XYZ file of C-alpha atoms in Angstrom:
389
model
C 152.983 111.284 114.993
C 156.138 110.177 116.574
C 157.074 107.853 113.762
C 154.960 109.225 111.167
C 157.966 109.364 108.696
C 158.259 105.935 109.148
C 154.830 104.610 108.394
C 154.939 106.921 105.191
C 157.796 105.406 104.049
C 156.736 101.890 104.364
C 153.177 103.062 102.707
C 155.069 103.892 99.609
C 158.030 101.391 99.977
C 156.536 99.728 96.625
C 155.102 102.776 94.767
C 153.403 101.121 92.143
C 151.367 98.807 94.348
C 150.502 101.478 96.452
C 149.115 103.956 93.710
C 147.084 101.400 92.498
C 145.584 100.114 95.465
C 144.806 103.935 96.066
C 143.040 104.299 93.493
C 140.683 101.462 93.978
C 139.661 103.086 97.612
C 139.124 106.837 95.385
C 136.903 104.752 93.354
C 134.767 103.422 95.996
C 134.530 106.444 98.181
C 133.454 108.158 94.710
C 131.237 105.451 94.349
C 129.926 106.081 97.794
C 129.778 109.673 98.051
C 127.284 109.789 94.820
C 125.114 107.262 96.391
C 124.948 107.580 99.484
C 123.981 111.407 98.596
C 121.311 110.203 96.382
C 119.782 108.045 99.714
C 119.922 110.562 101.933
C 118.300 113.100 99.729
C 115.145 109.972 98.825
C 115.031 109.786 102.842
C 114.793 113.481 103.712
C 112.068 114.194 100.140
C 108.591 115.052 101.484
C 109.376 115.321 105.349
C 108.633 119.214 104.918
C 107.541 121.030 101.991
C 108.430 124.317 102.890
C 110.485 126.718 100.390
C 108.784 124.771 97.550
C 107.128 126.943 94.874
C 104.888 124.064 93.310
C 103.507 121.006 94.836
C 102.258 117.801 92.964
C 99.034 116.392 94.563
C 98.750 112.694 93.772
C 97.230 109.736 94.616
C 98.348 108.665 98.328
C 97.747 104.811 96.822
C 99.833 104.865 94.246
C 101.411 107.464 91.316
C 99.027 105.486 88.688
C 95.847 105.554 90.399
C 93.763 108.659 89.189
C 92.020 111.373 91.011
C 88.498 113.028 90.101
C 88.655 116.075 88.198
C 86.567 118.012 90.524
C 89.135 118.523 93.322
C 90.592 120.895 91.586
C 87.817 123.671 92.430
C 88.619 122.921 96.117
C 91.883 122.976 95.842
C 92.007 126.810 94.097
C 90.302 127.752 97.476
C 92.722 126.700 99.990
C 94.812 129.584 101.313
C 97.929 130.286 100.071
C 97.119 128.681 96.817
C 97.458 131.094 93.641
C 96.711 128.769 90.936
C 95.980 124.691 90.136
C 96.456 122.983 87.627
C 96.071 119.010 86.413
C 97.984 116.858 83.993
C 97.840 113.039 82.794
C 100.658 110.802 81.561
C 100.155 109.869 78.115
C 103.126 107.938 77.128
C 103.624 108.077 73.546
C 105.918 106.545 70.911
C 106.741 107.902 67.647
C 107.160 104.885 64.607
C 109.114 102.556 66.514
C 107.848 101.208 70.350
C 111.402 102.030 71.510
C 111.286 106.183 70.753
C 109.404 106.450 74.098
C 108.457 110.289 74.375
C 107.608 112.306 77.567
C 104.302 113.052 76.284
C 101.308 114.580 79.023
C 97.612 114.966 78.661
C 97.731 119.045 80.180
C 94.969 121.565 81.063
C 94.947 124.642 79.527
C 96.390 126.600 82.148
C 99.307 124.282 82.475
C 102.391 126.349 81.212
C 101.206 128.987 83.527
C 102.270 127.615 86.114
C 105.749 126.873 84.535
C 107.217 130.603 83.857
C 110.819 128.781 83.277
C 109.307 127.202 79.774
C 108.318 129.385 77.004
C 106.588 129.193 73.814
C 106.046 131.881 71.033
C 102.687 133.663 71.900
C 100.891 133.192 68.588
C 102.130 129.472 69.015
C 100.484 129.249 72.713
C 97.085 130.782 71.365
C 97.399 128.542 67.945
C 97.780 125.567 70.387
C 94.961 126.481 72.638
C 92.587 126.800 69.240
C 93.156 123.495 68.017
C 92.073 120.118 69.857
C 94.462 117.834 68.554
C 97.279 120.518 68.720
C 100.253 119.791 70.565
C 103.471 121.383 71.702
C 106.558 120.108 71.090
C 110.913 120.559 73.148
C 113.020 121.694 70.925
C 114.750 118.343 71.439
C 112.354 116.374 70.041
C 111.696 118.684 66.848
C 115.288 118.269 66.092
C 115.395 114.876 67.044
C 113.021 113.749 63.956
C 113.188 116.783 61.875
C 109.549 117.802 62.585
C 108.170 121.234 61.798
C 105.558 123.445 63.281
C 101.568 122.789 61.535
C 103.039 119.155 60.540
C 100.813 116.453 61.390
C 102.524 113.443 63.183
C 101.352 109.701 64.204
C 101.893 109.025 67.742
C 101.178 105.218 69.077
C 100.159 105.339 73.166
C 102.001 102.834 75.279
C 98.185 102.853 77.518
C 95.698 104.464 75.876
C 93.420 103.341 73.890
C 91.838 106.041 70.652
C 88.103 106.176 70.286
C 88.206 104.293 67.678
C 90.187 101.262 69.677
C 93.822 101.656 68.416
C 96.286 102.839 70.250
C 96.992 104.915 67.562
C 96.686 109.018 67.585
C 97.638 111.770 65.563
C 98.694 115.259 66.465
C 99.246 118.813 64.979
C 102.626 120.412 65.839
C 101.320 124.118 67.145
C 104.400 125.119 68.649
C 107.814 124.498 70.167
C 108.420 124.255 73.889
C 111.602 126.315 75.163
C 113.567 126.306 78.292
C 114.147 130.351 78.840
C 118.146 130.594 79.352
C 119.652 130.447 82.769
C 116.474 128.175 84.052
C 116.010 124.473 85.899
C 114.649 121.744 83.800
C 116.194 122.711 80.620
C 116.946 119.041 79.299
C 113.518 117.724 80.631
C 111.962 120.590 78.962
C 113.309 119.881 75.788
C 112.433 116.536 75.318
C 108.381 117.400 76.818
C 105.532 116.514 74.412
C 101.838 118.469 75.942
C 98.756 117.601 74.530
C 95.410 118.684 75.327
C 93.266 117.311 78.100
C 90.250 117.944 76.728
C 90.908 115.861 73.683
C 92.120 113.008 75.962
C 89.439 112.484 77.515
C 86.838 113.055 75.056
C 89.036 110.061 72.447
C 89.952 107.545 75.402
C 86.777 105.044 76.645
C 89.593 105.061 80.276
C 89.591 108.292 80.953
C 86.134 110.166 82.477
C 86.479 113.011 84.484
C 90.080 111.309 85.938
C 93.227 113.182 86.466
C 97.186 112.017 87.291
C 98.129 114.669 89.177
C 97.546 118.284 90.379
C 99.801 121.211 89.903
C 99.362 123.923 92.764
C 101.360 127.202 93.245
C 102.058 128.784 96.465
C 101.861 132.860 97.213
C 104.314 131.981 100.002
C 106.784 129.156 99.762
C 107.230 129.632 103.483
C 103.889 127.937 104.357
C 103.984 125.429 101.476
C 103.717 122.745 103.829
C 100.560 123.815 105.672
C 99.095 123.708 101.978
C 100.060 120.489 101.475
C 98.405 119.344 104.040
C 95.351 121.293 104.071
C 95.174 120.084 100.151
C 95.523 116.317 101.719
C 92.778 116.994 104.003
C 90.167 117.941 101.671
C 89.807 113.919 100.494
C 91.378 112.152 103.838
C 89.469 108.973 104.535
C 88.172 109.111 101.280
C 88.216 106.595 98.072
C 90.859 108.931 96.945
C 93.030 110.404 99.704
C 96.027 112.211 97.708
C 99.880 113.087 99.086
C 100.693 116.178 98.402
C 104.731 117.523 98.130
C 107.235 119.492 96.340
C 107.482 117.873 92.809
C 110.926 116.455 93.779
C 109.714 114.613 96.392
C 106.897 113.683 94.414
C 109.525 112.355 91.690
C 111.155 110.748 94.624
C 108.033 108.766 95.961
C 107.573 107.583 92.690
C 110.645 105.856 91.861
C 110.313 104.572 95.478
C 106.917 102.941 94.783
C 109.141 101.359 91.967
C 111.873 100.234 93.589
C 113.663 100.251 96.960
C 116.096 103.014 96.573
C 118.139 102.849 99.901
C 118.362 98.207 99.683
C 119.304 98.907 95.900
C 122.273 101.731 97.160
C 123.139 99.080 100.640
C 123.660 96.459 98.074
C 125.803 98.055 95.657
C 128.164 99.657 98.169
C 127.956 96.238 100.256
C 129.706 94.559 97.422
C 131.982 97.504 96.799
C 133.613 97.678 100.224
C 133.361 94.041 100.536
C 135.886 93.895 97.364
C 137.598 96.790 98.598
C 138.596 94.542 101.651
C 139.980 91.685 99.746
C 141.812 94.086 98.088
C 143.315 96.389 100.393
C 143.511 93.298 103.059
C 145.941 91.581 100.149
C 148.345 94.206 99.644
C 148.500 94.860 103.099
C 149.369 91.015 103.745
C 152.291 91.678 101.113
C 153.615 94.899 102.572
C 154.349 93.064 105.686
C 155.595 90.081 104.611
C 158.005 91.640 102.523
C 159.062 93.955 105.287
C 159.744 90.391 107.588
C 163.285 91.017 108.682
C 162.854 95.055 108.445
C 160.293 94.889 111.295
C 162.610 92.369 113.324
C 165.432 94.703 113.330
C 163.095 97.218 114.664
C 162.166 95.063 117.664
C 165.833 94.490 117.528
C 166.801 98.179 117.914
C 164.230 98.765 120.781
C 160.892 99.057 119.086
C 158.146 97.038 121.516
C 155.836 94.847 120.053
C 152.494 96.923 120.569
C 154.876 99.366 118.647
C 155.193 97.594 115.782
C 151.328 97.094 115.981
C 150.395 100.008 115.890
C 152.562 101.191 113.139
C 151.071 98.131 110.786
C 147.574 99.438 111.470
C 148.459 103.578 110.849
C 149.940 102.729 107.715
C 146.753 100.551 106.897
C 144.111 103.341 108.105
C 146.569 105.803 106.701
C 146.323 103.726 103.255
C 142.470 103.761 103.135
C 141.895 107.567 104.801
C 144.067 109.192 102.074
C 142.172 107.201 99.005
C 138.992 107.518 100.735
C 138.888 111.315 101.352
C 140.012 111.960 97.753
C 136.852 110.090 96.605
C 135.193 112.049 98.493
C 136.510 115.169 97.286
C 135.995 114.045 93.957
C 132.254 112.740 94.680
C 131.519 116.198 95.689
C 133.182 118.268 92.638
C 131.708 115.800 90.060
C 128.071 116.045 91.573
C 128.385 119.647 91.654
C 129.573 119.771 87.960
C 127.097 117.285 86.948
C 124.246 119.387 88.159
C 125.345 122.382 87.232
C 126.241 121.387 83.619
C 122.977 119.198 82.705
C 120.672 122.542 83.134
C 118.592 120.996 85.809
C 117.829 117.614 84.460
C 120.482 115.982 86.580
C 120.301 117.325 90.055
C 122.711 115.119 92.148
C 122.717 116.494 95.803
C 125.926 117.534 96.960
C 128.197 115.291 99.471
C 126.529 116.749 102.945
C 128.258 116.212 106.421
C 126.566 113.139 106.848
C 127.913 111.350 104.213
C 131.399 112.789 105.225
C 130.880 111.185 109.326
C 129.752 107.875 107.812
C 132.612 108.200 105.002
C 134.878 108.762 107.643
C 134.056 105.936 109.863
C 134.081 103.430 106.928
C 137.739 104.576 106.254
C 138.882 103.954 109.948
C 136.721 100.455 110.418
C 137.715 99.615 106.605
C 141.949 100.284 107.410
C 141.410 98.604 110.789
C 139.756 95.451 109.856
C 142.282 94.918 106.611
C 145.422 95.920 109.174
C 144.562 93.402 111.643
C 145.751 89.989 110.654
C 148.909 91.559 109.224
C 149.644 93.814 112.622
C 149.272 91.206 114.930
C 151.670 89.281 112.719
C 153.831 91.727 112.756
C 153.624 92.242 116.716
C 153.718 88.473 117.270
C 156.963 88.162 115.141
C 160.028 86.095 116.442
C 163.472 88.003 115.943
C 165.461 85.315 115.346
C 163.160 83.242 113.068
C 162.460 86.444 111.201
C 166.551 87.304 110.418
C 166.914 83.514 109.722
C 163.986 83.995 106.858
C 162.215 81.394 108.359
C-alpha cells in the first residue's frame, strides 16, 4: 500500500487506453459469472431432491425412451406421494414446419398437479368432454389469432395419425393461464395440452407408453426418499426410470444433448485466452512508454524488485477492478433476468464459488500478463534507459 498512489497513477496515466481495456475484462468476468453459474447449477441438479414439490420420473436410458403406463398405479402408492400424473411430447407445428409449438399428449389429471396454471372451469370440463379438445397459452392464441371452439390443423414433427399422415386436427376448448405472481408464466403461455387418450388411440407408436411421470409430494422435505423409492419400483428392469425435481430433470436432458460444462470450458477458454493478448498488449505499452520514468525511479532509490512489484500491482490491479465489476454486473443482470421473465428464465445467481474461482482468475490473469513487462522493467539499465536506447 506503500506506493499505492503511484501504481494508480500509472494505471490511468493514458485514460483512454485504460477505460477501454477495462471494459474488455467487465465483459469477460460478465461473461463468466453467467456461465460459470449456469455449470455449477447443471453439476449440483439431481444430487438431492429435497424441497422439491414435483418430481419428473423418466426413463434412466434416455429422456426419449418411453415407460409403460402401468407404473403409474405403483407409483400413487409410495409414501409421501399425493398424486401422479403422466404426459407425452407431441411436438406439433402449426402451417409452416418452423412454428414449432410446445404441444404434450396429458392425462386428465394433469393440470392438477399444476395449481400455478389456470383455465376457466366450464373450459376445463368442455376440454375433458371432447377427445380431440385441446387447451391452448394465451401466447399462442394471440400469436395466430385463434379463438376458443375453432378447429385448427396441427402437423406432428413424430407422430404419425391413424390414418398415416402426420397430420392432426384439434378443437380449441380453452385457454391456458399463468395465475399472476406465479413461476413458469412465459412457458405457460406458449403450452399446447392435448389429450392422452386420443394419442394413443390415433398413433400405430404409441400402446400403453408414457414420456414421463408427474408425482407430488405431501412433504417436500422427504422428496428425495420418494425419488428413490419411485426408482426402485423398476430397478434392474427393461425400464429402470430417474426420478428428480423437474429442473434437474430439464437439466439431464439438455445434458444427454450436449456437454454443458466442455461447451461453457470452451467458450470462457477462448475468452480469457483473448483477454490475455489483450490486457498482456497494453500492459507491454504502459511500460514501454514509462522507459525513462521507471529509470529515474531506480535513480532516486527505488530497488529493482521494487519496480517489479509495482509493474505487476498495477497489472493485477488492472484486471481485479474490471473483473469484480463483471462480476457485480453478472450477478444484478441474472437476478433481473429471472425475476423479469416470470419464471421462464431462471439464471442462478453468482454463488461464492464462482466469486473464489473469479477471484483467482483475476490474480493468475494480472500476473501472467504483468510478467514479461515487470521483469523488463526490473531488469532495466539506467543509463541506456535516459539515453532512449
Amino acid at each position: 500500500m506503500k506506493y499505492f498512489h503511484l501504481v494508480w497513477a500509472a494505471l490511468f496515466r493514458r485514460k483512454t487506453r485504460t477505460f477501454l481495456t477495462l471494459a474488455s475484462i467487465v465483459a469477460a468476468f460478465l461473461l463468466f459469472g453467467l456461465l460459470d453459474g449456469i455449470r455449477t447449477s447443471f453439476a449440483q441438479l439431481g444430487q438431492n431432491a429435497d424441497g422439491a414439490q414435483r418430481l419428473q420420473t423418466a426413463s434412466k436410458l434416455s429422456f426419449i425412451e418411453t415407460l409403460p403406463i402401468s407404473l403409474q398405479s405403483r407409483i400413487a402408492t409410495i409414501d409421501n406421494i399425493e398424486a401422479v400424473t403422466h404426459a407425452n411430447w407431441f411436438g406439433g407445428a402449426y402451417q409452416d414446419p418452423k412454428n414449432q409449438l410446445f404441444t404434450f399428449a396429458v392425462a386428465p389429471n394433469y393440470l392438477e398437479l399444476y395449481p400455478e396454471i389456470e383455465v376457466d372451469p366450464a373450459q376445463l370440463e368442455a376440454w375433458k368432454r371432447n377427445r380431440t379438445g385441446m387447451l391452448v397459452g394465451e401466447a399462442m392464441m394471440k400469436r395466430f389469432d385463434w379463438k376458443v371452439g375453432q378447429r385448427i390443423p396441427l402437423q406432428s414433427t413424430i407422430y404419425p395419425n391413424s390414418d398415416g399422415t402426420l397430420d392432426w386436427a384439434f378443437d380449441i376448448a380453452g385457454v391456458l393461464r399463468a395465475k399472476e405472481g406465479g413461476a413458469g408464466g412465459g412457458f405457460t403461455d406458449s403450452l399446447i395440452l392435448m389429450h392422452y387418450d386420443y394419442f394413443e388411440e390415433s398413433s400405430p407408436y404409441i400402446d400403453g407408453d408414457v414420456g414421463w411421470y408427474i408425482s407430488r409430494v405431501s412433504d417436500v422435505r422427504r422428496s428425495d426418499a420418494a425419488a428413490k423409492a419411485i426408482d426402485a419400483l423398476s430397478a434392474n428392469s427393461p425400464h429402470e426410470t430417474k426420478s428428480m425435481s423437474e429442473q434437474a430433470a430439464m437439466a439431464s436432458q439438455l445434458k444427454q444433448m450436449a456437454d454443458i460444462g466442455l461447451i461453457v470450458g470452451s467458450i470462457m477458454g477462448a475468452v480469457f485466452f483473448t483477454l490475455l493478448l489483450l490486457t498482456g498488449n497494453t500492459m507491454a505499452q504502459a511500460v514501454r512508454e514509462r522507459t525513462s520514468e521507471l529509470a529515474v525511479l531506480k535513480t532516486i532509490g527505488f530497488t529493482s524488485t521494487s519496480v517489479l512489484m509495482m509493474v505487476l500491482a498495477e497489472s493485477m490491479l488492472m484486471v481485479v477492478i474490471g473483473g469484480v465489476l463483471g462480476l457485480g454486473l453478472a450477478a444484478v443482470i441474472g437476478k433481473a433476468a429471472t425475476a423479469g421473465s416470470g419464471g421462464l428464465v431462471n439464471l442462478p445467481p453468482v454463488g461464492l464459488e464462482s466469486w473464489l474461482l473469479g477471484l483467482a482468475l483475476m490474480l493468475a490473469i494480472g500476473l501472467l500478463v504483468g510478467a514479461l513487462p515487470a521483469i523488463r522493467a526490473m531488469r532495466l539499465n539506467i543509463v541506456d534507459a535516459l539515453a532512449g536506447r
